[in-house]
Amino acid sequence: MPNRNLELCMMDRSGGQGTRIAVVGCGYVGLVAAVCFAEIGHSVICVDNDAAKIRALQAGQIPIHEEHLAELLALQSSASLRFTTSIAEAVRASDAVFIAVGTPPLDNGHADLSFIEEVAAEISGAIDSYKVIVEKSTVPVYTSDWISKILRRNGVDPSAADVVSNPEFLREGTAVRDFLCPDRIIVGTCSDQAFRVMTSIYGPLLDGSYYRRRASADFLSHNPTAPPLVRTSPASAELIKHASNAFLALKISYVNTIASMCEIAGADVDEVAHGMGLDRRIGQQFLSAGLGYGGSCFPKDLKAFRSLGHEMGVDVALLREVERINERQIDGFMGKIRSIMWNLRNKKLAVLGLAFKGGTDDVRESPAIKLVRQLLAEGCEIVAFDPAAMTTARRVLPEEGISYVDNALDAMNDADALLVLTDWPEFREIDPQAMKVQLAQPIVFDARNLLDRELMMQRGFTYVSIGRPAVEECEEPVALRRRA
Ligand SMILES: NC(=O)c1ccc[n+]([C@@H]2O[C@H](COP(=O)([O-])OP(=O)(O)OC[C@H]3O[C@@H](n4cnc5c(N)ncnc54)[C@H](O)[C@@H]3O)[C@@H](O)[C@H]2O)c1
Ligand SMILES: O=c1ccn([C@@H]2O[C@H](COP(=O)(O)OP(=O)(O)O[C@H]3O[C@H](CO)[C@@H](O)[C@H](O)[C@H]3O)[C@@H](O)[C@H]2O)c(=O)[nH]1
């Protein structure tokens, strides 16, 4: 990053109250961004058109489950962080406006940009001085140009606003830490003026002063280092976001393919992934085999990226294959359940985990929810527990055939088998002996390779996981025996 920008940002911060920021959209991204921007010293006003959400936030209640968010919100004064339903009020009270509304998938796979369009039009009507409009939502390439056109069409003078792409890379469940300790900050803009404002906003992270101020705070990563600020064109910034998500999804589908091979070869995918990941060019992360990726990002972003590539005339067969492998994971796991349980009708199954991953209440595109739906359709009786996602799951699952309990062991009471579907770390702590007492049969299907396989087998469980042999390790696998 050019030093001149750092100097400017430090001058801004020593002389003032930080930047006046508006964040439009109080969801997983907008709310975390708003609270974190206030935390690093800015004056933030956060907007949502969901009046009930805004009322809850004004009363200090957090509408989502996200570690450290409530704690950080409580640290902010009413002067540093406010909530409103009025975009106009927020825009007038700010120098930078972050758009963080949803971009859900359309039937044709493309991202639905109607929320962004609506917000951009509303922002246009309230611009009363120079503003930087920041595209934080995940959007296809050239969306920032399109937002600029909306502003112009609504009478905004080109000198009154610049549109910047600043994609967000936080993960749900670790959103606060990811936001405050990012691997990189991408700013896509052709405007030096806008770039200076963005440099000033992220200044306390870029110069490390925020990490010194909050040294040893448990919501920061251990020994955080100042992230690099990467300036690109808006188009590159937009592509960096989609390309990153697609690459991470590709890693997951790759390891799930390796898992299928491990099962046939009698190898252990966790050992294979660990051995691969020690190569720094590969890395350990995103090599956990399981039910496949879900959530509000990877499935929709892959679709949008693939549709975009297809439209550009690029061969996107690789991306389609990533999706196809992912879609097969649930059927593959259903096959494992059937192979042990035979007829599923009237079987009572304990389900641990409904969220799309541990650490969140979000069930959007949750593989666990998809699997539970199939089990219900086959006539199973489900007793479910999730530490945070039971309310959100209730909204999307059928009412019949499923009940919810308040703790993991109660779910197992008299069940024919246990299914672990989400990687909540606390599930790892459950005592196998206590499980055995509760379950009618000691059968465990672990779709996240979360439990200690050896311990489970030692304790006499029929333990089925992903990419690991269900039989004794040294026994020659059936498929290979047949070939010999
Ligand atoms: N969830 C993540 O982990 C994550 C991470 C990085 C990027 N993203 C991207 O960020 C964007 C937002 O994702 P999210 O998960 O926070 O979505 P979300 O659905 O949780 O939140 C979106 C919010 O925007 C509000 N909203 C919609 N239209 C509005 C309008 N006209 N005016 C004011 N508010 C409005 C909604 O009420 C909602 O509260 C998406 O593009 C997503 O792809 C998400
Ligand atoms: O090794 C792995 C890692 C993840 N997953 C699954 O992949 C999905 C996504 O997980 P994760 O990436 O941790 O959560 P998200 O909150 O969806 O975050 C992703 O999507 C966000 C929205 O774009 C990006 O900002 C983040 O960088 C990107 O990691 C979940 O179903 C996980 O269970 C695996 O199956 N194996």
Coordinates of C-alpha atoms and ligand atoms in Angstrom, one line a residue:
M1 CA 0.0 0.0 0.0
P2 CA 1.4 3.5 -0.8
N3 CA 2.7 5.2 2.4
R4 CA 1.0 8.4 1.5
N5 CA -2.4 6.8 2.1
L6 CA -1.3 5.5 5.5
E7 CA -0.1 8.9 6.5
L8 CA -3.4 10.4 5.4
C9 CA -5.4 7.8 7.4
M10 CA -3.3 8.4 10.5
M11 CA -3.9 12.2 10.2
D12 CA -7.6 11.6 9.8
R13 CA -7.7 9.4 12.9
S14 CA -5.6 11.6 15.2
G15 CA -7.7 14.7 14.4
G16 CA -11.2 13.3 14.3
Q17 CA -13.8 10.8 15.3
G18 CA -13.1 8.4 12.5
T19 CA -15.2 8.2 9.4
R20 CA -19.0 8.6 9.4
I21 CA -20.2 5.3 8.0
A22 CA -23.7 4.0 7.0
V23 CA -24.2 0.3 6.6
V24 CA -27.4 -0.8 4.7
G25 CA -28.5 -4.3 5.7
C26 CA -28.3 -5.6 9.2
G27 CA -27.8 -9.3 8.3
Y28 CA -24.8 -11.5 9.0
V29 CA -22.5 -9.2 7.1
G30 CA -24.0 -5.8 7.6
L31 CA -24.4 -6.2 11.4
V32 CA -20.9 -7.6 11.9
A33 CA -19.4 -4.9 9.7
A34 CA -21.3 -2.1 11.5
V35 CA -20.4 -3.3 15.0
C36 CA -16.8 -3.8 14.0
F37 CA -16.4 -0.5 12.3
A38 CA -17.8 1.2 15.5
E39 CA -15.3 -1.0 17.5
I40 CA -12.3 0.3 15.5
G41 CA -13.3 3.9 16.1
H42 CA -15.9 5.0 13.5
S43 CA -19.3 6.6 13.9
V44 CA -21.7 4.1 12.4
I45 CA -25.4 4.2 11.5
C46 CA -26.9 0.9 10.5
V47 CA -30.1 0.5 8.4
D48 CA -32.5 -2.2 7.7
N49 CA -36.0 -2.2 6.2
D50 CA -37.1 -4.9 8.7
A51 CA -38.6 -2.7 11.4
A52 CA -38.8 -5.5 13.9
K53 CA -35.0 -6.2 13.5
I54 CA -34.2 -2.5 14.0
R55 CA -36.4 -2.3 17.1
A56 CA -34.6 -5.4 18.5
L57 CA -31.2 -3.9 17.8
Q58 CA -32.2 -0.6 19.3
A59 CA -33.1 -2.5 22.4
G60 CA -29.6 -4.1 22.4
Q61 CA -30.8 -7.6 21.2
I62 CA -28.8 -9.4 18.5
P63 CA -31.1 -11.2 16.0
I64 CA -28.4 -13.8 14.9
H65 CA -26.1 -16.2 16.7
E66 CA -22.6 -15.0 16.2
E67 CA -19.8 -15.4 18.7
H68 CA -18.6 -12.1 20.3
L69 CA -21.1 -9.9 18.5
A70 CA -23.3 -9.2 21.6
E71 CA -20.2 -8.5 23.7
L72 CA -18.9 -6.0 21.1
L73 CA -22.2 -4.4 20.5
A74 CA -22.5 -3.8 24.3
L75 CA -19.1 -2.0 24.2
Q76 CA -20.4 0.6 21.7
S77 CA -21.9 3.9 22.8
S78 CA -25.1 5.2 21.2
A79 CA -23.0 7.9 19.5
S80 CA -20.7 5.4 17.8
L81 CA -23.4 3.0 16.7
R82 CA -27.1 3.7 15.9
F83 CA -29.9 1.8 14.1
T84 CA -32.6 3.1 11.8
T85 CA -35.0 2.1 9.1
S86 CA -34.3 5.2 7.1
I87 CA -31.7 5.0 4.3
A88 CA -32.0 8.7 3.7
E89 CA -31.2 9.6 7.3
A90 CA -28.2 7.2 7.3
V91 CA -26.8 8.5 3.9
R92 CA -27.0 12.1 5.0
A93 CA -25.2 11.3 8.2
S94 CA -22.3 9.5 6.6
D95 CA -19.3 9.8 4.2
A96 CA -19.2 6.2 3.2
V97 CA -22.3 4.0 2.6
F98 CA -21.7 0.2 2.7
I99 CA -24.3 -1.9 0.9
A100 CA -24.7 -5.3 2.6
V101 CA -28.1 -6.5 1.5
G102 CA -28.8 -10.0 0.2
T103 CA -28.0 -11.2 -3.3
P104 CA -30.0 -14.5 -3.4
P105 CA -30.0 -16.8 -6.4
L106 CA -32.6 -16.4 -9.2
D107 CA -34.0 -19.5 -10.9
N108 CA -31.5 -19.1 -13.7
G109 CA -28.6 -19.2 -11.3
H110 CA -27.7 -15.5 -11.6
A111 CA -27.6 -13.3 -8.5
D112 CA -30.8 -11.4 -7.8
L113 CA -29.6 -7.8 -7.6
S114 CA -33.1 -6.3 -7.0
F115 CA -32.3 -5.5 -3.3
I116 CA -29.1 -3.7 -4.4
E117 CA -31.0 -1.8 -7.1
E118 CA -33.6 -0.7 -4.6
V119 CA -31.0 0.5 -2.1
A120 CA -28.9 2.3 -4.8
A121 CA -32.0 4.2 -5.9
E122 CA -32.8 5.2 -2.4
I123 CA -29.2 6.3 -1.7
S124 CA -29.3 8.4 -4.9
G125 CA -32.1 10.5 -3.5
A126 CA -30.3 11.3 -0.3
I127 CA -26.8 12.3 -1.6
D128 CA -26.1 15.8 -0.3
S129 CA -22.2 15.8 -0.3
Y130 CA -19.4 13.6 -1.7
K131 CA -20.0 9.9 -0.7
V132 CA -18.2 6.7 -1.3
I133 CA -20.8 4.0 -2.0
V134 CA -19.2 0.6 -1.0
E135 CA -20.4 -2.6 -2.6
K136 CA -20.0 -5.1 0.3
S137 CA -22.5 -7.7 -0.9
T138 CA -21.2 -10.5 -3.1
V139 CA -22.1 -9.5 -6.7
P140 CA -21.1 -10.4 -10.2
V141 CA -18.4 -8.6 -12.1
Y142 CA -19.4 -5.1 -13.3
T143 CA -22.1 -4.6 -10.6
S144 CA -20.2 -1.5 -9.3
D145 CA -20.5 0.0 -12.8
W146 CA -24.1 -0.8 -12.9
I147 CA -24.6 0.9 -9.4
S148 CA -22.9 4.0 -10.8
K149 CA -25.3 4.1 -13.7
I150 CA -28.3 3.8 -11.3
L151 CA -26.9 6.8 -9.4
R152 CA -26.4 8.8 -12.6
R153 CA -29.9 7.8 -13.8
N154 CA -31.3 9.2 -10.6
G155 CA -29.6 12.5 -11.1
V156 CA -26.4 12.1 -9.0
D157 CA -23.5 14.1 -10.4
P158 CA -20.5 11.9 -11.2
S159 CA -18.4 14.1 -8.8
A160 CA -20.8 13.5 -5.9
A161 CA -20.2 9.8 -5.5
D162 CA -17.8 7.0 -6.3
V163 CA -18.7 3.3 -6.2
V164 CA -16.1 1.0 -4.7
S165 CA -16.0 -2.8 -4.5
N166 CA -14.9 -4.0 -1.1
P167 CA -15.8 -7.7 -1.0
E168 CA -16.2 -9.4 2.4
F169 CA -14.6 -12.7 3.3
L170 CA -15.9 -13.3 6.8
R171 CA -17.3 -16.8 7.7
E172 CA -20.4 -17.2 9.8
G173 CA -19.5 -18.5 13.3
T174 CA -16.1 -16.7 13.3
A175 CA -17.4 -13.5 11.7
V176 CA -16.1 -11.0 14.2
R177 CA -12.6 -12.4 14.2
D178 CA -12.6 -12.7 10.4
F179 CA -13.7 -9.1 10.0
L180 CA -11.3 -7.7 12.5
C181 CA -8.3 -9.9 11.5
P182 CA -8.8 -10.4 7.8
D183 CA -6.2 -12.1 5.6
R184 CA -6.5 -9.2 3.1
I185 CA -8.6 -6.1 2.4
I186 CA -9.5 -5.7 -1.2
V187 CA -10.5 -2.3 -2.5
G188 CA -11.6 -2.1 -6.1
T189 CA -11.7 1.5 -7.3
C190 CA -10.4 3.8 -10.0
S191 CA -10.9 6.9 -7.8
D192 CA -8.0 8.1 -5.6
Q193 CA -10.4 10.1 -3.5
A194 CA -12.5 7.0 -2.7
F195 CA -9.4 5.0 -2.1
R196 CA -8.2 7.5 0.5
V197 CA -11.6 7.2 2.3
M198 CA -11.4 3.4 2.3
T199 CA -7.8 3.5 3.6
S200 CA -8.9 5.8 6.4
I201 CA -11.8 3.4 7.3
Y202 CA -9.5 0.4 7.6
G203 CA -6.6 2.5 8.9
P204 CA -6.7 1.1 12.5
L205 CA -6.3 -2.4 11.1
L206 CA -3.8 -1.4 8.4
D207 CA -1.4 0.4 10.8
G208 CA -1.9 -2.2 13.6
S209 CA -3.0 0.4 16.2
Y210 CA -6.3 -1.3 16.8
Y211 CA -4.5 -4.6 17.6
R212 CA -2.2 -2.8 20.1
R213 CA -5.2 -1.2 21.7
R214 CA -7.1 -4.4 22.1
A215 CA -4.1 -6.6 22.8
S216 CA -5.1 -10.0 24.1
A217 CA -8.9 -9.5 23.4
D218 CA -10.3 -13.0 23.0
F219 CA -12.4 -11.9 19.9
L220 CA -9.2 -11.3 18.0
S221 CA -7.0 -14.0 16.6
H222 CA -3.9 -14.9 18.5
N223 CA -1.1 -12.4 17.6
P224 CA -3.0 -10.6 14.8
T225 CA -1.0 -9.0 12.1
A226 CA -1.9 -6.0 10.0
P227 CA -3.6 -7.2 6.8
P228 CA -2.4 -6.1 3.4
L229 CA -4.6 -3.6 1.6
V230 CA -4.8 -4.6 -2.1
R231 CA -6.0 -2.0 -4.6
T232 CA -7.5 -3.3 -7.8
S233 CA -9.9 -2.3 -10.5
P234 CA -13.6 -2.8 -9.4
A235 CA -13.9 -5.7 -11.9
S236 CA -10.9 -7.5 -10.4
A237 CA -12.3 -7.0 -6.8
E238 CA -15.6 -8.4 -7.8
L239 CA -14.0 -11.4 -9.4
I240 CA -11.6 -12.0 -6.5
K241 CA -14.7 -12.6 -4.3
H242 CA -16.4 -15.1 -6.6
A243 CA -13.2 -16.8 -7.6
S244 CA -12.2 -17.3 -3.9
N245 CA -15.5 -18.8 -2.9
A246 CA -15.4 -21.1 -6.0
F247 CA -11.9 -22.2 -5.2
L248 CA -12.7 -23.0 -1.5
A249 CA -15.8 -25.0 -2.7
L250 CA -13.6 -26.8 -5.2
K251 CA -11.2 -27.8 -2.4
I252 CA -14.2 -29.3 -0.5
S253 CA -15.5 -31.2 -3.5
Y254 CA -12.0 -32.4 -4.2
V255 CA -11.5 -33.8 -0.7
N256 CA -14.9 -35.4 -0.8
T257 CA -13.9 -37.2 -4.0
I258 CA -10.7 -38.4 -2.2
A259 CA -12.9 -39.5 0.6
S260 CA -14.8 -41.9 -1.7
M261 CA -11.5 -43.3 -2.9
C262 CA -10.3 -43.7 0.7
E263 CA -13.4 -45.7 1.6
I264 CA -12.7 -48.2 -1.2
A265 CA -8.9 -48.3 -0.6
G266 CA -9.4 -48.7 3.2
A267 CA -7.5 -45.5 3.8
D268 CA -8.4 -42.6 6.1
V269 CA -9.3 -39.3 4.4
D270 CA -8.3 -37.3 7.5
E271 CA -4.8 -38.7 7.3
V272 CA -4.7 -38.1 3.6
A273 CA -5.9 -34.5 3.9
H274 CA -3.4 -33.9 6.7
G275 CA -0.6 -35.3 4.7
M276 CA -1.6 -33.2 1.7
G277 CA -2.1 -30.0 3.7
L278 CA 1.4 -30.0 5.1
D279 CA 2.5 -29.0 1.7
R280 CA 2.3 -25.2 2.1
R281 CA 1.1 -24.9 -1.5
I282 CA -2.0 -26.9 -0.6
G283 CA -2.6 -25.9 3.1
Q284 CA -4.7 -27.6 5.8
Q285 CA -7.8 -25.6 5.5
F286 CA -11.0 -26.6 3.7
L287 CA -10.0 -30.2 3.4
S288 CA -12.6 -31.6 5.8
A289 CA -14.6 -34.3 4.1
G290 CA -18.3 -34.4 5.0
L291 CA -21.8 -33.9 3.8
G292 CA -20.6 -31.2 1.4
Y293 CA -20.7 -27.4 1.6
G294 CA -23.9 -25.5 2.4
G295 CA -24.8 -22.1 3.7
S296 CA -25.9 -18.9 2.2
C297 CA -22.8 -18.3 0.2
F298 CA -21.0 -21.2 -1.6
P299 CA -24.1 -22.8 -3.2
K300 CA -25.5 -19.5 -4.5
D301 CA -22.1 -17.9 -5.4
L302 CA -21.0 -21.0 -7.3
K303 CA -24.2 -20.9 -9.3
A304 CA -23.9 -17.2 -10.0
F305 CA -20.2 -17.5 -11.0
R306 CA -20.9 -20.5 -13.3
S307 CA -23.9 -18.7 -14.9
L308 CA -21.7 -15.6 -15.5
G309 CA -18.9 -17.6 -17.0
H310 CA -21.3 -19.5 -19.2
E311 CA -22.7 -16.2 -20.4
M312 CA -19.2 -15.0 -21.2
G313 CA -18.6 -18.1 -23.3
V314 CA -16.1 -19.6 -20.9
D315 CA -16.0 -23.4 -20.3
V316 CA -17.3 -23.7 -16.8
A317 CA -17.5 -27.5 -16.7
L318 CA -15.0 -27.5 -13.7
L319 CA -17.4 -25.4 -11.6
R320 CA -20.4 -27.6 -12.6
E321 CA -18.5 -30.7 -11.5
V322 CA -17.7 -29.1 -8.1
E323 CA -21.5 -28.6 -7.7
R324 CA -22.3 -32.1 -8.9
I325 CA -19.9 -33.7 -6.5
N326 CA -21.4 -31.6 -3.7
E327 CA -25.0 -32.6 -4.6
R328 CA -24.0 -36.3 -4.5
Q329 CA -22.7 -36.1 -0.9
I330 CA -26.1 -36.3 0.7
D331 CA -27.3 -39.2 -1.4
G332 CA -24.0 -41.0 -0.6
F333 CA -24.6 -40.6 3.1
M334 CA -28.3 -41.7 2.8
G335 CA -26.9 -44.8 1.2
K336 CA -24.6 -45.5 4.2
I337 CA -27.6 -45.0 6.6
R338 CA -29.7 -47.4 4.5
S339 CA -27.0 -50.0 4.3
I340 CA -27.0 -50.3 8.1
M341 CA -30.6 -49.5 9.0
W342 CA -32.3 -51.3 6.1
N343 CA -35.9 -50.1 6.1
L344 CA -36.0 -46.6 7.5
R345 CA -39.8 -46.4 8.1
N346 CA -40.6 -45.8 11.7
K347 CA -36.9 -45.8 12.8
K348 CA -36.3 -43.3 15.6
L349 CA -33.2 -41.3 14.8
A350 CA -31.3 -38.8 17.0
V351 CA -30.0 -35.9 15.0
L352 CA -27.2 -33.6 16.4
G353 CA -26.8 -30.5 14.4
L354 CA -29.1 -28.6 12.0
A355 CA -27.1 -25.5 11.1
F356 CA -25.1 -25.5 7.9
K357 CA -21.9 -25.5 10.0
G358 CA -21.0 -25.2 13.7
G359 CA -21.1 -21.9 15.4
T360 CA -24.1 -20.4 13.7
D361 CA -27.9 -20.5 13.7
D362 CA -28.0 -20.2 9.9
V363 CA -29.8 -23.1 8.2
R364 CA -29.7 -21.6 4.7
E365 CA -28.8 -24.5 2.3
S366 CA -27.9 -26.6 5.3
P367 CA -26.9 -30.1 4.3
A368 CA -28.2 -31.3 7.7
I369 CA -31.6 -29.9 6.9
K370 CA -31.6 -31.5 3.4
L371 CA -30.8 -34.9 4.9
V372 CA -33.4 -34.6 7.7
R373 CA -36.0 -33.8 5.0
Q374 CA -35.1 -37.0 3.2
L375 CA -35.2 -39.0 6.4
L376 CA -38.7 -37.6 7.2
A377 CA -39.9 -38.4 3.7
E378 CA -38.8 -42.0 4.2
G379 CA -40.9 -42.2 7.4
C380 CA -38.3 -41.8 10.1
E381 CA -39.1 -40.2 13.4
I382 CA -36.4 -37.6 14.2
V383 CA -35.5 -36.1 17.6
A384 CA -33.1 -33.2 17.0
F385 CA -30.8 -31.0 18.9
D386 CA -28.7 -28.0 17.7
P387 CA -27.1 -25.6 20.1
A388 CA -28.2 -22.5 18.2
A389 CA -30.3 -23.4 15.1
M390 CA -33.5 -25.0 16.4
T391 CA -35.6 -21.9 16.0
T392 CA -34.4 -21.3 12.4
A393 CA -34.7 -25.0 11.6
R394 CA -38.3 -25.1 12.8
R395 CA -39.2 -22.5 10.3
V396 CA -38.0 -24.6 7.3
L397 CA -38.6 -28.2 8.3
P398 CA -42.0 -29.9 8.2
E399 CA -43.8 -30.1 11.6
E400 CA -44.7 -33.8 11.4
G401 CA -42.2 -36.5 12.4
I402 CA -39.7 -34.3 14.1
S403 CA -39.4 -33.0 17.7
Y404 CA -36.7 -30.9 19.3
V405 CA -35.0 -31.3 22.7
D406 CA -32.8 -29.1 24.8
N407 CA -29.6 -31.2 24.9
A408 CA -27.7 -33.8 22.9
L409 CA -28.2 -36.7 25.3
D410 CA -32.0 -36.3 25.4
A411 CA -32.1 -36.5 21.6
M412 CA -30.5 -40.0 21.9
N413 CA -33.0 -41.4 24.3
D414 CA -34.2 -44.8 23.0
A415 CA -33.1 -43.9 19.4
D416 CA -32.2 -46.6 16.9
A417 CA -29.2 -44.6 15.8
L418 CA -27.4 -41.3 16.2
L419 CA -26.6 -38.9 13.3
V420 CA -24.0 -36.2 13.7
L421 CA -24.7 -33.7 10.9
T422 CA -23.1 -30.4 12.0
D423 CA -19.5 -29.8 13.3
W424 CA -20.4 -28.2 16.6
P425 CA -17.2 -28.7 18.7
E426 CA -19.2 -29.5 21.8
F427 CA -20.5 -32.7 20.2
R428 CA -17.0 -34.0 20.4
E429 CA -17.1 -33.8 24.2
I430 CA -20.1 -36.1 24.6
D431 CA -19.1 -39.2 26.6
P432 CA -19.5 -42.3 24.5
Q433 CA -20.6 -44.3 27.5
A434 CA -23.4 -41.8 28.2
M435 CA -24.4 -42.2 24.5
K436 CA -24.5 -45.9 24.8
V437 CA -26.8 -45.7 27.8
Q438 CA -29.2 -43.5 25.9
L439 CA -29.3 -45.2 22.5
A440 CA -31.5 -48.2 21.9
Q441 CA -28.7 -49.5 19.5
P442 CA -25.1 -48.3 19.6
I443 CA -25.1 -47.1 16.0
V444 CA -23.5 -43.7 15.0
F445 CA -23.4 -42.0 11.6
D446 CA -20.9 -39.2 11.8
A447 CA -21.3 -37.0 8.7
R448 CA -18.6 -34.6 9.8
N449 CA -15.9 -37.0 11.0
L450 CA -16.2 -35.2 14.3
L451 CA -16.1 -38.0 16.9
D452 CA -13.0 -40.1 17.8
R453 CA -13.4 -43.0 15.5
E454 CA -11.0 -45.3 17.4
L455 CA -12.7 -44.6 20.7
M456 CA -16.2 -45.2 19.2
M457 CA -15.1 -48.5 17.8
Q458 CA -13.3 -49.6 21.0
R459 CA -16.6 -48.8 22.9
G460 CA -18.4 -51.2 20.6
F461 CA -20.3 -48.7 18.4
T462 CA -21.1 -49.4 14.8
Y463 CA -19.5 -46.2 13.8
V464 CA -19.9 -44.9 10.2
S465 CA -18.2 -41.8 9.0
I466 CA -16.9 -40.3 5.7
G467 CA -13.8 -41.4 3.9
R468 CA -12.7 -43.8 6.6
P469 CA -13.0 -47.6 6.6
A470 CA -16.0 -48.9 8.6
V471 CA -14.1 -52.2 9.1
E472 CA -10.8 -52.7 11.0
E473 CA -8.0 -50.7 9.5
C474 CA -5.7 -53.5 8.4
E475 CA -8.4 -55.7 6.8
E476 CA -8.1 -55.7 3.0
P477 CA -11.0 -53.7 1.6
V478 CA -13.7 -55.6 -0.1
A479 CA -13.4 -53.9 -3.5
L480 CA -9.7 -54.5 -3.8
R481 CA -10.0 -58.1 -2.5
R482 CA -12.5 -58.8 -5.3
R483 CA -10.1 -57.4 -7.9
A484 CA -7.3 -59.6 -6.7
Ligands
LIG1 N1 -23.3 -14.5 5.3 C1 -22.0 -14.5 5.1 O1 -21.2 -15.2 5.7 C2 -21.4 -13.6 4.0 C3 -20.1 -13.4 3.9 C4 -19.5 -12.5 2.9 C5 -20.4 -12.0 2.0 N2 -21.7 -12.2 2.1 C6 -22.6 -11.5 1.1 O2 -23.1 -10.3 1.8 C7 -24.5 -10.1 1.4 C8 -25.4 -10.1 2.6 O3 -25.4 -11.4 3.1 P1 -26.0 -11.7 4.6 O4 -25.8 -13.1 4.9 O5 -25.6 -10.7 5.6 O6 -27.6 -11.5 4.2 P2 -28.8 -11.4 5.2 O7 -30.0 -12.0 4.5 O8 -28.4 -12.0 6.5 O9 -29.0 -9.9 5.5 C9 -29.5 -9.0 4.5 C10 -30.2 -7.8 5.2 O10 -30.5 -6.8 4.3 C11 -31.8 -6.3 4.6 N3 -32.4 -5.6 3.5 C12 -32.8 -6.2 2.3 N4 -33.3 -5.2 1.5 C13 -33.1 -4.0 2.2 C14 -33.4 -2.7 1.8 N5 -34.0 -2.3 0.7 N6 -33.1 -1.7 2.7 C15 -32.5 -2.1 3.9 N7 -32.3 -3.3 4.3 C16 -32.5 -4.3 3.4 C17 -32.6 -7.5 5.1 O11 -33.7 -7.2 5.9 C18 -31.5 -8.3 5.9 O12 -31.5 -7.9 7.2 C19 -24.8 -11.1 0.3 O13 -24.5 -10.6 -0.9 C20 -23.8 -12.3 0.7 O14 -23.5 -13.1 -0.4 C21 -22.3 -13.0 3.0
LIG2 O1 -13.2 -28.2 5.0 C1 -14.4 -27.8 4.9 C2 -14.7 -26.5 5.2 C3 -16.1 -26.2 5.1 N1 -17.0 -27.1 4.7 C4 -18.4 -26.7 4.6 O2 -18.5 -25.6 3.7 C5 -19.6 -24.7 4.1 C6 -19.1 -23.3 4.2 O3 -18.3 -23.2 5.3 P1 -17.5 -21.8 5.6 O4 -16.7 -21.4 4.4 O5 -16.7 -22.1 6.9 O6 -18.6 -20.8 6.0 P2 -19.3 -19.6 5.3 O7 -19.8 -18.7 6.4 O8 -20.3 -20.0 4.3 O9 -18.1 -18.8 4.6 C7 -17.8 -18.9 3.2 O10 -18.7 -18.0 2.5 C8 -18.6 -16.6 2.9 C9 -19.6 -15.9 2.1 O11 -19.2 -15.5 0.8 C10 -17.2 -16.1 2.6 O12 -17.1 -14.8 3.1 C11 -16.2 -17.0 3.4 O13 -14.8 -16.5 3.1 C12 -16.3 -18.4 3.0 O14 -15.5 -19.3 3.8 C13 -20.2 -25.3 5.3 O15 -21.3 -26.1 5.0 C14 -19.1 -26.2 5.9 O16 -19.5 -27.2 6.7 C15 -16.7 -28.4 4.5 O17 -17.5 -29.3 4.2 N2 -15.3 -28.7 4.6

